[in-house]
XYZ file of C-alpha atoms in Angstrom:
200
model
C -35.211 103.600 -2.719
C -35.094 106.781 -0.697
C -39.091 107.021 -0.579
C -39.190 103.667 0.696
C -37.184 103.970 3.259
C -39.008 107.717 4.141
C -42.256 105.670 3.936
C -40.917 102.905 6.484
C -40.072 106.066 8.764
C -43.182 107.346 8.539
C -44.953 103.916 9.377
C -42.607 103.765 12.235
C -43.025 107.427 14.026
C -47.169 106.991 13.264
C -49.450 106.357 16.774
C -52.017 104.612 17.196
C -54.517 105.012 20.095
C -57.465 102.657 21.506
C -60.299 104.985 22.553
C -63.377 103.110 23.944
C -66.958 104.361 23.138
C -68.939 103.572 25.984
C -72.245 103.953 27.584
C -76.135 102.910 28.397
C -78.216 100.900 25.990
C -79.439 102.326 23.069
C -77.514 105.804 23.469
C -75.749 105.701 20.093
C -72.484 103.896 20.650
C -72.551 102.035 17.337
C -73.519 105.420 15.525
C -70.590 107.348 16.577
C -68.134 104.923 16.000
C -69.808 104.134 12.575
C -69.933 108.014 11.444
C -66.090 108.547 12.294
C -64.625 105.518 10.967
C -62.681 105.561 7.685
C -62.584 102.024 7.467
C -66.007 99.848 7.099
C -66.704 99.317 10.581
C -66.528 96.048 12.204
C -70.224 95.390 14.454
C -71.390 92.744 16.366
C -75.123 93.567 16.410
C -78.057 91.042 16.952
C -81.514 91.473 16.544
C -83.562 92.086 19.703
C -85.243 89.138 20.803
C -88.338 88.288 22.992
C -86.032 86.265 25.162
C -83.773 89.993 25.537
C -87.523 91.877 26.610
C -87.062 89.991 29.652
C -83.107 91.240 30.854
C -82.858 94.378 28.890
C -84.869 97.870 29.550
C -85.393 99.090 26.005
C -87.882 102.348 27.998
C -87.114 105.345 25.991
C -85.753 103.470 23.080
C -88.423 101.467 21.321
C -87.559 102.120 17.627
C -84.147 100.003 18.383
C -84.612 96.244 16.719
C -81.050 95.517 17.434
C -78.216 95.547 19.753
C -74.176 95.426 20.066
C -73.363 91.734 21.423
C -69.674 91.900 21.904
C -68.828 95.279 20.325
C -67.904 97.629 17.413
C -64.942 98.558 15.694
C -63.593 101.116 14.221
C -60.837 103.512 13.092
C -60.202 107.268 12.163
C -56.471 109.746 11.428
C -56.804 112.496 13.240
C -53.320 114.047 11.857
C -50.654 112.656 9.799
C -48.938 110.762 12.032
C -51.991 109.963 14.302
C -54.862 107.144 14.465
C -57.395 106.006 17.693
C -58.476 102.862 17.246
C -62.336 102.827 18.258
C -64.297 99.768 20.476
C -67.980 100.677 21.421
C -68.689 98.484 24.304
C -72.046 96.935 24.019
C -74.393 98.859 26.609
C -76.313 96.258 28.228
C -75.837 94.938 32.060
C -75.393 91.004 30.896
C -72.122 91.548 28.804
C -70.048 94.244 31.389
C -67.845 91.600 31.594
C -66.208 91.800 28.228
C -65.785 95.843 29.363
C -61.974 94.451 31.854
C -60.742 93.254 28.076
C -61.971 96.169 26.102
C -60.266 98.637 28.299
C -56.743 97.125 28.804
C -54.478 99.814 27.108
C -56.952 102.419 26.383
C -55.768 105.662 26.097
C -59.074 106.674 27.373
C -62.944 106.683 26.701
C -65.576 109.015 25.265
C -69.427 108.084 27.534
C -72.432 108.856 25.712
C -75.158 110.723 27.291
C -78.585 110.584 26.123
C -80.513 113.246 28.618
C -83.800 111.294 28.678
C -82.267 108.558 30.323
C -78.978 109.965 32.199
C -78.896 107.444 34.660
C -78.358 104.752 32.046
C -74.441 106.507 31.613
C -74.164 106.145 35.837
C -72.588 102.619 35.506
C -69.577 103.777 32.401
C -68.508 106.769 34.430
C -68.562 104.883 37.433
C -66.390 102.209 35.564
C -63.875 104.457 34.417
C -63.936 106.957 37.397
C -62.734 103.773 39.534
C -59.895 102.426 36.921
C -58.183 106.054 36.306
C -59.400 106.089 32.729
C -59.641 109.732 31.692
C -63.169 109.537 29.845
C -65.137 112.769 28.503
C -69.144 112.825 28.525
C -70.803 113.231 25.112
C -74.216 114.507 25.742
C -75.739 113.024 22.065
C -78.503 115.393 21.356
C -81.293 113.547 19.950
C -84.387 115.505 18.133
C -86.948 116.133 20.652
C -85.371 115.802 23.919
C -85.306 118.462 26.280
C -81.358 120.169 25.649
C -79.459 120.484 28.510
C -76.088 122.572 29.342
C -72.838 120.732 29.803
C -73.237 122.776 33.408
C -76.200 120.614 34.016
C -75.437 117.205 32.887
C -71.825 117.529 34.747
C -73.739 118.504 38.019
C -76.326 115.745 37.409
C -74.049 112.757 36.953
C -71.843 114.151 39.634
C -68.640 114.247 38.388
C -64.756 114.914 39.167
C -63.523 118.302 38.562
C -62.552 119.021 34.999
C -63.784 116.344 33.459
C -65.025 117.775 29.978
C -68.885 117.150 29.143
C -69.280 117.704 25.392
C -72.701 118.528 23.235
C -72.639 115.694 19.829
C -74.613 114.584 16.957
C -73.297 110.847 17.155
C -74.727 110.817 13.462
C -72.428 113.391 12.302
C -68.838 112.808 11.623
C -67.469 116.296 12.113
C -69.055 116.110 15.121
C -67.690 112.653 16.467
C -64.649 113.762 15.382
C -64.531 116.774 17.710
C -65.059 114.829 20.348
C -62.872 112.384 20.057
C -60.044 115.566 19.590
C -61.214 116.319 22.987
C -60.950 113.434 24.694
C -57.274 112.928 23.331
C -56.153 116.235 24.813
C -57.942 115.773 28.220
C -56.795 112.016 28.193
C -52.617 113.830 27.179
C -53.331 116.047 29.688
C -53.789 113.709 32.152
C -51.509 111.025 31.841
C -49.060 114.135 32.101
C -49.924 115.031 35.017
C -49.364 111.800 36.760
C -46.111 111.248 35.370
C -45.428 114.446 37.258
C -46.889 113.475 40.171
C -45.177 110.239 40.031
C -41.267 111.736 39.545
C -42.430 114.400 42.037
């Protein structure tokens, strides 16, 4: 009876977080959230189609046969006590508008980087630069692409003071894992900070 109830306690003091995984087509979104999660992920991928060639720039990424259509799903414990709740977005122009829904009541958001095509990560930190969402860039480091300093990439992409720019293996889940670590303490740090500001 008493580990019941101690169990019921537990359930009750445990967080939960929704951390999006965002980012430009074909960057990795559905790898990360795939190599961290404990459960069997939940994805919404579709095979490319001719009728896609036409709408979607697949330059730079020509191996890729499919693509996320609504988005992925996953979930990992950091610490006893502690879950994030993971939704890749899909990356593609035509389906930014399922992005408003994904975000409401994020914590925050982890962008991926791929340094051949930085631009295509422009439009996610632009999205959550404008809506307050504390995000951190994850530069994924793919074999055979030129490797570039979190210095650099911050500079290139322009962005706000102290926002943290991470180097990943979206394949690896020690490495996902970090980042997601990081992007919880940035994202605490934050929110922090304005409640400050706020009773100040």
């Amino acid at each position: 009876m008493v580990s019941e109830h101690c169990d019921a306690a537990d359930d009750a003091s445990a967080l939960a977080l929704k951390i999006l995984v965002a980012g430009g087509f074909g960057v990795g979104k559905t790898t990360l959230v795939g190599a961290v999660s404990e459960i069997r992920p939940l994805r919404t991928e579709e095979l490319l189609s001719e009728a896609g060639q036409l709408v979607d720039d697949t330059d730079g990424v020509d191996q890729k046969v499919t693509t996320t259509v609504a988005m992925d799903f996953g979930r990992i414990t950091i610490r006893s006590g502690l879950s994030l709740y993971l939704f890749g977005t899909p990356g593609q122009d035509r389906f930014w508008f399922l992005w408003d829904e994904l975000a409401q009541g994020a914590l925050g958001a982890v962008v991926l980087a791929d340094t051949r095509r930085l631009e295509d990560c422009f439009p996610a930190v632009d999205y959550f630069e404008h809506r307050r969402i504390p995000f951190v860039v994850a530069v994924n480091c793919f074999a055979g692409a030129r490797g570039y300093g979190a210095h650099d990439v911050c500079r290139a992409l322009d962005l706000d003071r102290g926002t943290p720019v991470v180097l990943c293996d979206a394949r690896d889940r020690d490495s996902g894992k970090e980042v997601l670590i990081r992007l919880v303490e940035y994202a605490g740090r934050m929110h922090t900070a304005r409640l400050l500001d706020s009773v100040g």
